[in-house]
Structure formats: structure tokens, C-alpha cells
Short mmCIF file of C-alpha atoms in Angstrom, two decimals:
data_model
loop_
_atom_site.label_atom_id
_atom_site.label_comp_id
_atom_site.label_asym_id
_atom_site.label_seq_id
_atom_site.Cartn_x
_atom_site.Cartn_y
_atom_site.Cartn_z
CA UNK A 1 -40.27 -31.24 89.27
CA UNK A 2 -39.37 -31.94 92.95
CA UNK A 3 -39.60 -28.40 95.11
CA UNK A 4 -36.77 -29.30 97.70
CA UNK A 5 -34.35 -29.41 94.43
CA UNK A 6 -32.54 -26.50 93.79
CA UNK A 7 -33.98 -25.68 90.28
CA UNK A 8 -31.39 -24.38 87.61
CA UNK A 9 -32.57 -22.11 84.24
CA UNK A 10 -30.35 -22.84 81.33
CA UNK A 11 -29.98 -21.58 77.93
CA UNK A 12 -27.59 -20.69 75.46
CA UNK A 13 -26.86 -18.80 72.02
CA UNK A 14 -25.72 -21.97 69.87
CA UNK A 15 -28.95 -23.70 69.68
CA UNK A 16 -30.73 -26.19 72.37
CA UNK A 17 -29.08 -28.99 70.26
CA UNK A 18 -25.94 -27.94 70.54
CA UNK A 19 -23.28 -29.85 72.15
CA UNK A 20 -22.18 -27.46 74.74
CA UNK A 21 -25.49 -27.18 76.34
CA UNK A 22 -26.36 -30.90 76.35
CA UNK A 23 -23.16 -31.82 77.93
CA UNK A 24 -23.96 -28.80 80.79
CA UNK A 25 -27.69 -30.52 81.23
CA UNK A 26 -25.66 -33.93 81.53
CA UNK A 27 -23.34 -32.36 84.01
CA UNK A 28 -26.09 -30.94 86.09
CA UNK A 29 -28.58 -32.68 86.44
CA UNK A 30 -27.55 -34.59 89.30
CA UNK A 31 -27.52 -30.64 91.44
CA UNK A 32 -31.24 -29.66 90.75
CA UNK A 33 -34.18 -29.61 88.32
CA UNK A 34 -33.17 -28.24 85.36
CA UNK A 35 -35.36 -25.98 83.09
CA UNK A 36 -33.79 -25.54 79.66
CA UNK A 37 -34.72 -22.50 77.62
CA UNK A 38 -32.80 -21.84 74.03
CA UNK A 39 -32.99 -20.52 70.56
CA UNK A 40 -33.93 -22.89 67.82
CA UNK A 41 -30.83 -22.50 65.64
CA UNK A 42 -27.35 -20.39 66.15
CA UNK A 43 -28.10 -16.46 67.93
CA UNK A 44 -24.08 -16.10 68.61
CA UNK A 45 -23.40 -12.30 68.80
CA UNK A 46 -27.19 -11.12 70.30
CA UNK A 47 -25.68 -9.79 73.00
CA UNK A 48 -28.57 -8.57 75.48
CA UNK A 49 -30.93 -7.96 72.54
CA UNK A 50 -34.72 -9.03 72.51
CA UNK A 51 -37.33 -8.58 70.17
CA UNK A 52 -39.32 -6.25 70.82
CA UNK A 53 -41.32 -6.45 67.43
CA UNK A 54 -41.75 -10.38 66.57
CA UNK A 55 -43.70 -12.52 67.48
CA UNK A 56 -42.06 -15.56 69.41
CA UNK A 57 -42.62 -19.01 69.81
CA UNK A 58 -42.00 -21.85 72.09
CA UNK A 59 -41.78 -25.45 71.28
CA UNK A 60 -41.57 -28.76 73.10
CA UNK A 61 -38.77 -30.80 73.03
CA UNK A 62 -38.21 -33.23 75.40
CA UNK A 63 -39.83 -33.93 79.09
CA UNK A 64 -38.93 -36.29 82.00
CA UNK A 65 -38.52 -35.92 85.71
CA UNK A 66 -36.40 -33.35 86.59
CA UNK A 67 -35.70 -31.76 83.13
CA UNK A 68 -38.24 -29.88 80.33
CA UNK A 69 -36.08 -28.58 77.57
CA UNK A 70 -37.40 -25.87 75.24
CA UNK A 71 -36.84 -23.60 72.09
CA UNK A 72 -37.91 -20.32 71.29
CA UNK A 73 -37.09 -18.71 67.41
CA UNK A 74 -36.02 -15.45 69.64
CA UNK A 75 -32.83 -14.04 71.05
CA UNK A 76 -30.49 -15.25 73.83
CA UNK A 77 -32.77 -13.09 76.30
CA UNK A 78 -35.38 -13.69 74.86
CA UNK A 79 -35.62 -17.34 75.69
CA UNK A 80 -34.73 -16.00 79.42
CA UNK A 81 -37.58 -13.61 79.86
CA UNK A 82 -40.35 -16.07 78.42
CA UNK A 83 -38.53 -19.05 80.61
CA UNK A 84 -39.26 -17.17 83.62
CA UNK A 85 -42.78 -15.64 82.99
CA UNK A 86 -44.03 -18.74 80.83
CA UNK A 87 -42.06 -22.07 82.09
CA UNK A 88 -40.44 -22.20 85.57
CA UNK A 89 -42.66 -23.43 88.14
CA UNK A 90 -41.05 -20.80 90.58
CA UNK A 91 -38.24 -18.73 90.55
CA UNK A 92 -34.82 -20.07 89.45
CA UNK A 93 -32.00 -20.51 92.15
CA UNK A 94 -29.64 -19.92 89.29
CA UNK A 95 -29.07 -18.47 85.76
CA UNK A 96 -26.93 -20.21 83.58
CA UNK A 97 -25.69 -19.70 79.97
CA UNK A 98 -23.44 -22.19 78.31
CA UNK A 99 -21.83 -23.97 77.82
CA UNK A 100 -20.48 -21.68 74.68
CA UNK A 101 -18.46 -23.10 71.98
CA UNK A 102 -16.08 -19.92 71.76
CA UNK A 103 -14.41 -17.71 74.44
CA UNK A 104 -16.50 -15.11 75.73
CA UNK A 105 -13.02 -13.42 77.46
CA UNK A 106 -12.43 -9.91 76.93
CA UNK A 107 -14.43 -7.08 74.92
CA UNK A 108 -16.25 -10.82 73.49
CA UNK A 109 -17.94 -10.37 76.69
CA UNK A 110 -19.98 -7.39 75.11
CA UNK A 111 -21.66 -9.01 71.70
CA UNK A 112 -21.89 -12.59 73.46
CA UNK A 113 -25.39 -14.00 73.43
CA UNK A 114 -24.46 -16.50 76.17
CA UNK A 115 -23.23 -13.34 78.49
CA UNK A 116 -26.57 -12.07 77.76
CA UNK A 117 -28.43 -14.96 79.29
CA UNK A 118 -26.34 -14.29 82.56
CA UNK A 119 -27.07 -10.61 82.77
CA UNK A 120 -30.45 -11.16 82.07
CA UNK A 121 -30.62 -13.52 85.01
CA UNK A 122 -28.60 -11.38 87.20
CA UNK A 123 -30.88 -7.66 86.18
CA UNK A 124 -33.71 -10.58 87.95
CA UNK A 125 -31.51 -10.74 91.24
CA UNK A 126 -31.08 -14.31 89.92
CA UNK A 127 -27.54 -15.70 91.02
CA UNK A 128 -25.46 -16.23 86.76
CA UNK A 129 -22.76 -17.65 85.45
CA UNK A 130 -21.92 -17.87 82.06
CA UNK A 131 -19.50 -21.07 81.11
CA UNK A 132 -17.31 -20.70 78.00
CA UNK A 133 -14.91 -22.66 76.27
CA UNK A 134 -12.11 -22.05 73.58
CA UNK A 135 -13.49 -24.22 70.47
CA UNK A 136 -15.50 -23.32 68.39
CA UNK A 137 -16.11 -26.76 66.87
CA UNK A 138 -19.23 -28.05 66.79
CA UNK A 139 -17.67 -31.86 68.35
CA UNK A 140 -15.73 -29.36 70.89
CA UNK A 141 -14.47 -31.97 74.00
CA UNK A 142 -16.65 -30.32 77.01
CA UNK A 143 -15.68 -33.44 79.92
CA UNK A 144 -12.39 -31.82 81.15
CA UNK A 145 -15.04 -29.11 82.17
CA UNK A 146 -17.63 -31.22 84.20
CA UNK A 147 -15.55 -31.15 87.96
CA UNK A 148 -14.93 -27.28 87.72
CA UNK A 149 -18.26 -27.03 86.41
CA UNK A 150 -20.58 -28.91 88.86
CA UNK A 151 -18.25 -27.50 91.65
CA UNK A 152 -18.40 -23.80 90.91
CA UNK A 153 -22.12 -24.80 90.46
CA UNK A 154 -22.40 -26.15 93.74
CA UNK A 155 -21.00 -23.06 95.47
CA UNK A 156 -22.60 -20.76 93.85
CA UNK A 157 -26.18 -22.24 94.82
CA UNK A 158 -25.07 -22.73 98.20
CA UNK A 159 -23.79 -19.37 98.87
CA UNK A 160 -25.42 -17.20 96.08
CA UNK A 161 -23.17 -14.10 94.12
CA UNK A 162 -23.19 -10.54 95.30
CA UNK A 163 -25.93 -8.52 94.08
CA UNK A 164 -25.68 -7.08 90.68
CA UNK A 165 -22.64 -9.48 90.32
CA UNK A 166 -22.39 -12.29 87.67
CA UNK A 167 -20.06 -14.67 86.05
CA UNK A 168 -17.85 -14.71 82.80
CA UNK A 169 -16.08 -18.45 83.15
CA UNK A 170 -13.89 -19.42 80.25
CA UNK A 171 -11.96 -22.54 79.84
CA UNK A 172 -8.92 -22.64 78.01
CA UNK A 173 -8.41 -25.62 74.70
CA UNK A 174 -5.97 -28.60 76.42
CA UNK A 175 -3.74 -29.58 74.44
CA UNK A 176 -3.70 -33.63 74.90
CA UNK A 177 -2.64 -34.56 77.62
CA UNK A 178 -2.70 -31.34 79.59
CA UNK A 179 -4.68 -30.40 82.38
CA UNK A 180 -6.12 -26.86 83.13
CA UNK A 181 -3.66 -25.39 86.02
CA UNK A 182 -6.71 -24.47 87.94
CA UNK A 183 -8.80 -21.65 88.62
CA UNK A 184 -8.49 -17.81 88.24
CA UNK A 185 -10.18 -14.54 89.28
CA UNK A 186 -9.43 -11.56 87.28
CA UNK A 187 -10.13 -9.02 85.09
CA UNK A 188 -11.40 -8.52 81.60
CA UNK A 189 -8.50 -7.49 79.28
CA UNK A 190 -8.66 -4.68 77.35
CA UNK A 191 -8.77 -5.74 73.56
CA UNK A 192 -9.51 -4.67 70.29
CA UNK A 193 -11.06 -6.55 67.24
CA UNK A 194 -9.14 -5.44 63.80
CA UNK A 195 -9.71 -5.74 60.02
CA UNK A 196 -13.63 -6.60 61.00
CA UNK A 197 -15.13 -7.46 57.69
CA UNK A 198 -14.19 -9.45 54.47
CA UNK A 199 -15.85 -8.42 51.32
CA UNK A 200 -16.77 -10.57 48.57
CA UNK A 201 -18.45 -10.32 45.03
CA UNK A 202 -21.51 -12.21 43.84
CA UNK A 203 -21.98 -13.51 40.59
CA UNK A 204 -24.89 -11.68 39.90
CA UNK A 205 -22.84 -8.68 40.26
CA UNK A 206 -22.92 -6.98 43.86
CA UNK A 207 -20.57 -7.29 46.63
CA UNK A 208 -21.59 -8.73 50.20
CA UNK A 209 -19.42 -8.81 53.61
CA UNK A 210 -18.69 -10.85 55.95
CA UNK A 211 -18.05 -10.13 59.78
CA UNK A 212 -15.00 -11.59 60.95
CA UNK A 213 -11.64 -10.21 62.13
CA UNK A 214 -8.60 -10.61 64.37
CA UNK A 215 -8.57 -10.11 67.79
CA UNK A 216 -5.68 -7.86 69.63
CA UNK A 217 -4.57 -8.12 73.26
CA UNK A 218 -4.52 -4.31 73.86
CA UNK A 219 -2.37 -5.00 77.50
CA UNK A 220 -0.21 -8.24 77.06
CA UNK A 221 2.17 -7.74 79.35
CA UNK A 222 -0.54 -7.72 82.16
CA UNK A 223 -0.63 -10.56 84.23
CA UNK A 224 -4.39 -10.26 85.75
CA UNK A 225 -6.38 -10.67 82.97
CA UNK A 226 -8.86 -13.13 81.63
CA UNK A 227 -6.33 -13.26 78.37
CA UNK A 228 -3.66 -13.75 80.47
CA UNK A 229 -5.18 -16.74 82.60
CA UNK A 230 -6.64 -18.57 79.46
CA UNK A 231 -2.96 -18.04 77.69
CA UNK A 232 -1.42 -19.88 80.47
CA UNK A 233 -3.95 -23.03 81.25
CA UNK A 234 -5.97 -21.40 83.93
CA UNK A 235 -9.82 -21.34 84.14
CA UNK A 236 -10.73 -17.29 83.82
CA UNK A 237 -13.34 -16.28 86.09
CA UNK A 238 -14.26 -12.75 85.68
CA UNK A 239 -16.65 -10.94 88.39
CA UNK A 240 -18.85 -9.04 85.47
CA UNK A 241 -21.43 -6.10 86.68
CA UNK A 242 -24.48 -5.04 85.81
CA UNK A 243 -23.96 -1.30 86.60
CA UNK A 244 -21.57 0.43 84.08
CA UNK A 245 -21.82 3.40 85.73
CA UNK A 246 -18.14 4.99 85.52
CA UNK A 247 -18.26 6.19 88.53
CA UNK A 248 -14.29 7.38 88.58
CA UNK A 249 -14.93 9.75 85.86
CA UNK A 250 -17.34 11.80 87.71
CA UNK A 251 -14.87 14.34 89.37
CA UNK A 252 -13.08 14.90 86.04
CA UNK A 253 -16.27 15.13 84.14
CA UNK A 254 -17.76 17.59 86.96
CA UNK A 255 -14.62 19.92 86.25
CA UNK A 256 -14.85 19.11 82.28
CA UNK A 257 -18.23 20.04 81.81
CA UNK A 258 -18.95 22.06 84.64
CA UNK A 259 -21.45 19.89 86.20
CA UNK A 260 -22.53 18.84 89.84
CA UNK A 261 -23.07 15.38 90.54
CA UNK A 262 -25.94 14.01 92.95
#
């Protein structure tokens, strides 16, 4: 790999052969070197988890200039963390998880594998971005992505993100024929996932579940929302960070509970 080349960490939670991630590699690798890093099969829903008690391992799967690619049977983060200890030749200029087949907008933002790449890349000081997109097929159309994608790329490795700052970028489904309206900051909506489990019956006589469930827009009459912009053609990009800290509640919790804060 060529070291005046920006050089671009990628990975994903569908699987290094999914389509969403080849298509990003495709769209990128005219920017910088690109290391890819991703679990062997499906990890949707990992979140930021890692495993702390398996052993993992990395295999081989395709080299040329400018591009290794890589799969780990481990988590999301996991294939972050061993990317950057094991594989990169230095450290990345960028973090990138994508591109997901499935929104990551809203409360999804929480379980999603892909959003754990990015925060794992941002905890690093790493500028992330996480690019989503509404379909969840596995033949999902990724090209109307490409121009917002190499160009929000672009920036960001030019001008980096804020510290302890990363990315949630969803793309809404076009209809044919439609275009996306263009681009959107805002925030994450507030949401709640309802009737979260199906149960069935086996024949050999127990019952097993399955985790699905419908998704509620818990503020739809807001108009600055990642809902909001994906419900009305725009490209959501949500400013996500890593400290959680609430730091409004601490002069009502100091009265509440009688505490001091530092």
C-alpha cells in the first residue's frame, strides 16, 4: 500500500461478501488504500459487543494493490480492534462501517453492528462514519449512493470530525425514478420498537421465538429528525457521540438525590 494515500478501514455487520460493502470498496477505492476488516457471515444487531471469551480468527480473502480484504468469525468490533492491532500498516485516516442493508436511524442506532464499527473507530480518535441504507434486500441498489458517498468521504478526510464525534448516514429507498432531495443534519428521533417477539411451536413439542417487531415514531410531528429526513427523500446525517453523559440531568439529580457534582 502506497503511504501518501489516505488509507481507509472498512467493515461491516452483514458479512465481507455482502453487497453493501463491496459496492462501498468499489466506490472508494479511487480516495485511498483501503483495508477491509468484516465478519464471516451476518453479526446484524452486535451493537458494540466483542468477545471477550472466544477465540478469533482471521482469514485471507483477496489481495492487490491498494486493497487486502479480510474476515474474522467475531463481532462488528471485533473485526475493528484486530484490524488495527493485527492488519493496518499504520493508523487509519478513517473508520468506516457500511454500507448496511437496513436503516440504522433512530433508537436502531443502539443494537446496530455497523454503528458499532464507527464508535469503535471514533473511542480510537479515528475520524467514522457509518453509511446506511433502507433495504434490507440482499440485491439492495447501492449506486444512487456512490456521489454522496465518495463526497462526504472526501470531506471528511480532508477536514477530519470533531473529537468524540461520529457519523450515523442513512439513505432513504427511491422510488424509480426519484432522486434523494439532498442532504440533512439532524437529530435521532425518539422511537420505540413494539410487539418484539413472535412465538412459534416445534414439532417436537417446545415453543421457540423469534425477534422481530414494529417500529413507532415516538415524535412524528417533529420536523428535525433522522425519521423525518428519510420520510421525506433526504439523506439523514446524524452527529452521534461517544459520551452519554446526561449532563442536563445533573442539577435535578443533585436536588433528587441530594448529591454534589464535581
Amino acid at each position: 500500500m502506497e503511504t501518501n494515500r489516505p488509507l481507509i478501514l472498512l467493515s461491516n455487520d452483514d458479512g465481507y461478501q455482502a453487497k453493501g460493502i463491496q459496492c462501498l470498496i468499489a466506490m472508494l477505492s479511487g480516495l485511498a488504500d483501503l483495508v477491509v476488516c468484516a465478519p464471516d457471515d451476518a453479526r446484524s444487531g452486535f451493537s458494540c459487543a466483542f468477545s471477550a471469551t472466544t477465540p478469533l480468527r482471521l482469514t485471507l480473502r483477496e489481495q492487490r494493490d491498494g486493497l487486502s480484504v479480510w474476515s474474522c468469525n467475531g463481532t462488528p468490533v471485533d473485526c475493528v480492534k484486530l484490524a488495527l492491532a493485527r492488519l493496518c500498516p499504520r493508523q487509519p485516516d478513517m473508520v468506516i462501517g457500511g454500507i448496511n442493508h437496513g436503516d440504522n436511524a433512530s433508537v436502531n442506532m443502539h443494537y446496530s453492528g455497523t454503528m458499532g464499527v464507527t464508535q469503535e473507530g471514533c473511542m480510537k480518535y479515528i475520524p467514522s462514519v457509518a453509511y446506511s441504507l433502507c433495504d434490507h434486500r440482499d440485491d439492495a441498489d447501492f449506486e444512487p449512493l456512490r456521489p454522496y458517498v465518495v463526497d462526504m468521504t472526501r470531506r471528511i478526510l480532508a477536514t477530519g470530525l470533531p473529537k468524540g464525534v461520529c457519523l450515523n448516514v442513512n439513505f432513504p429507498l427511491l422510488a424509480a425514478g426519484e432522486s434523494y432531495r439532498g442532504t440533512r443534519l439532524c437529530r435521532m428521533a425518539p422511537g420505540t420498537w413494539l410487539n418484539e417477539s413472535t412465538q412459534c411451536h416445534h414439532p417436537r413439542g417446545y415453543d421457540y421465538y423469534w425477534m422481530v417487531g414494529h417500529y413507532h415514531d415516538d415524535a412524528p410531528e417533529a420536523t428535525d429528525t433522522d425519521r423525518w429526513a428519510l420520510d421525506h427523500g433526504y439523506v439523514a446525517v446524524t452527529p452521534t457521540l461517544i459520551d452519554v453523559t446526561a449532563y442536563g440531568a445533573f442539577a435535578t439529580l443533585e436536588q433528587a438525590l441530594g448529591m454534589k457534582s464535581l
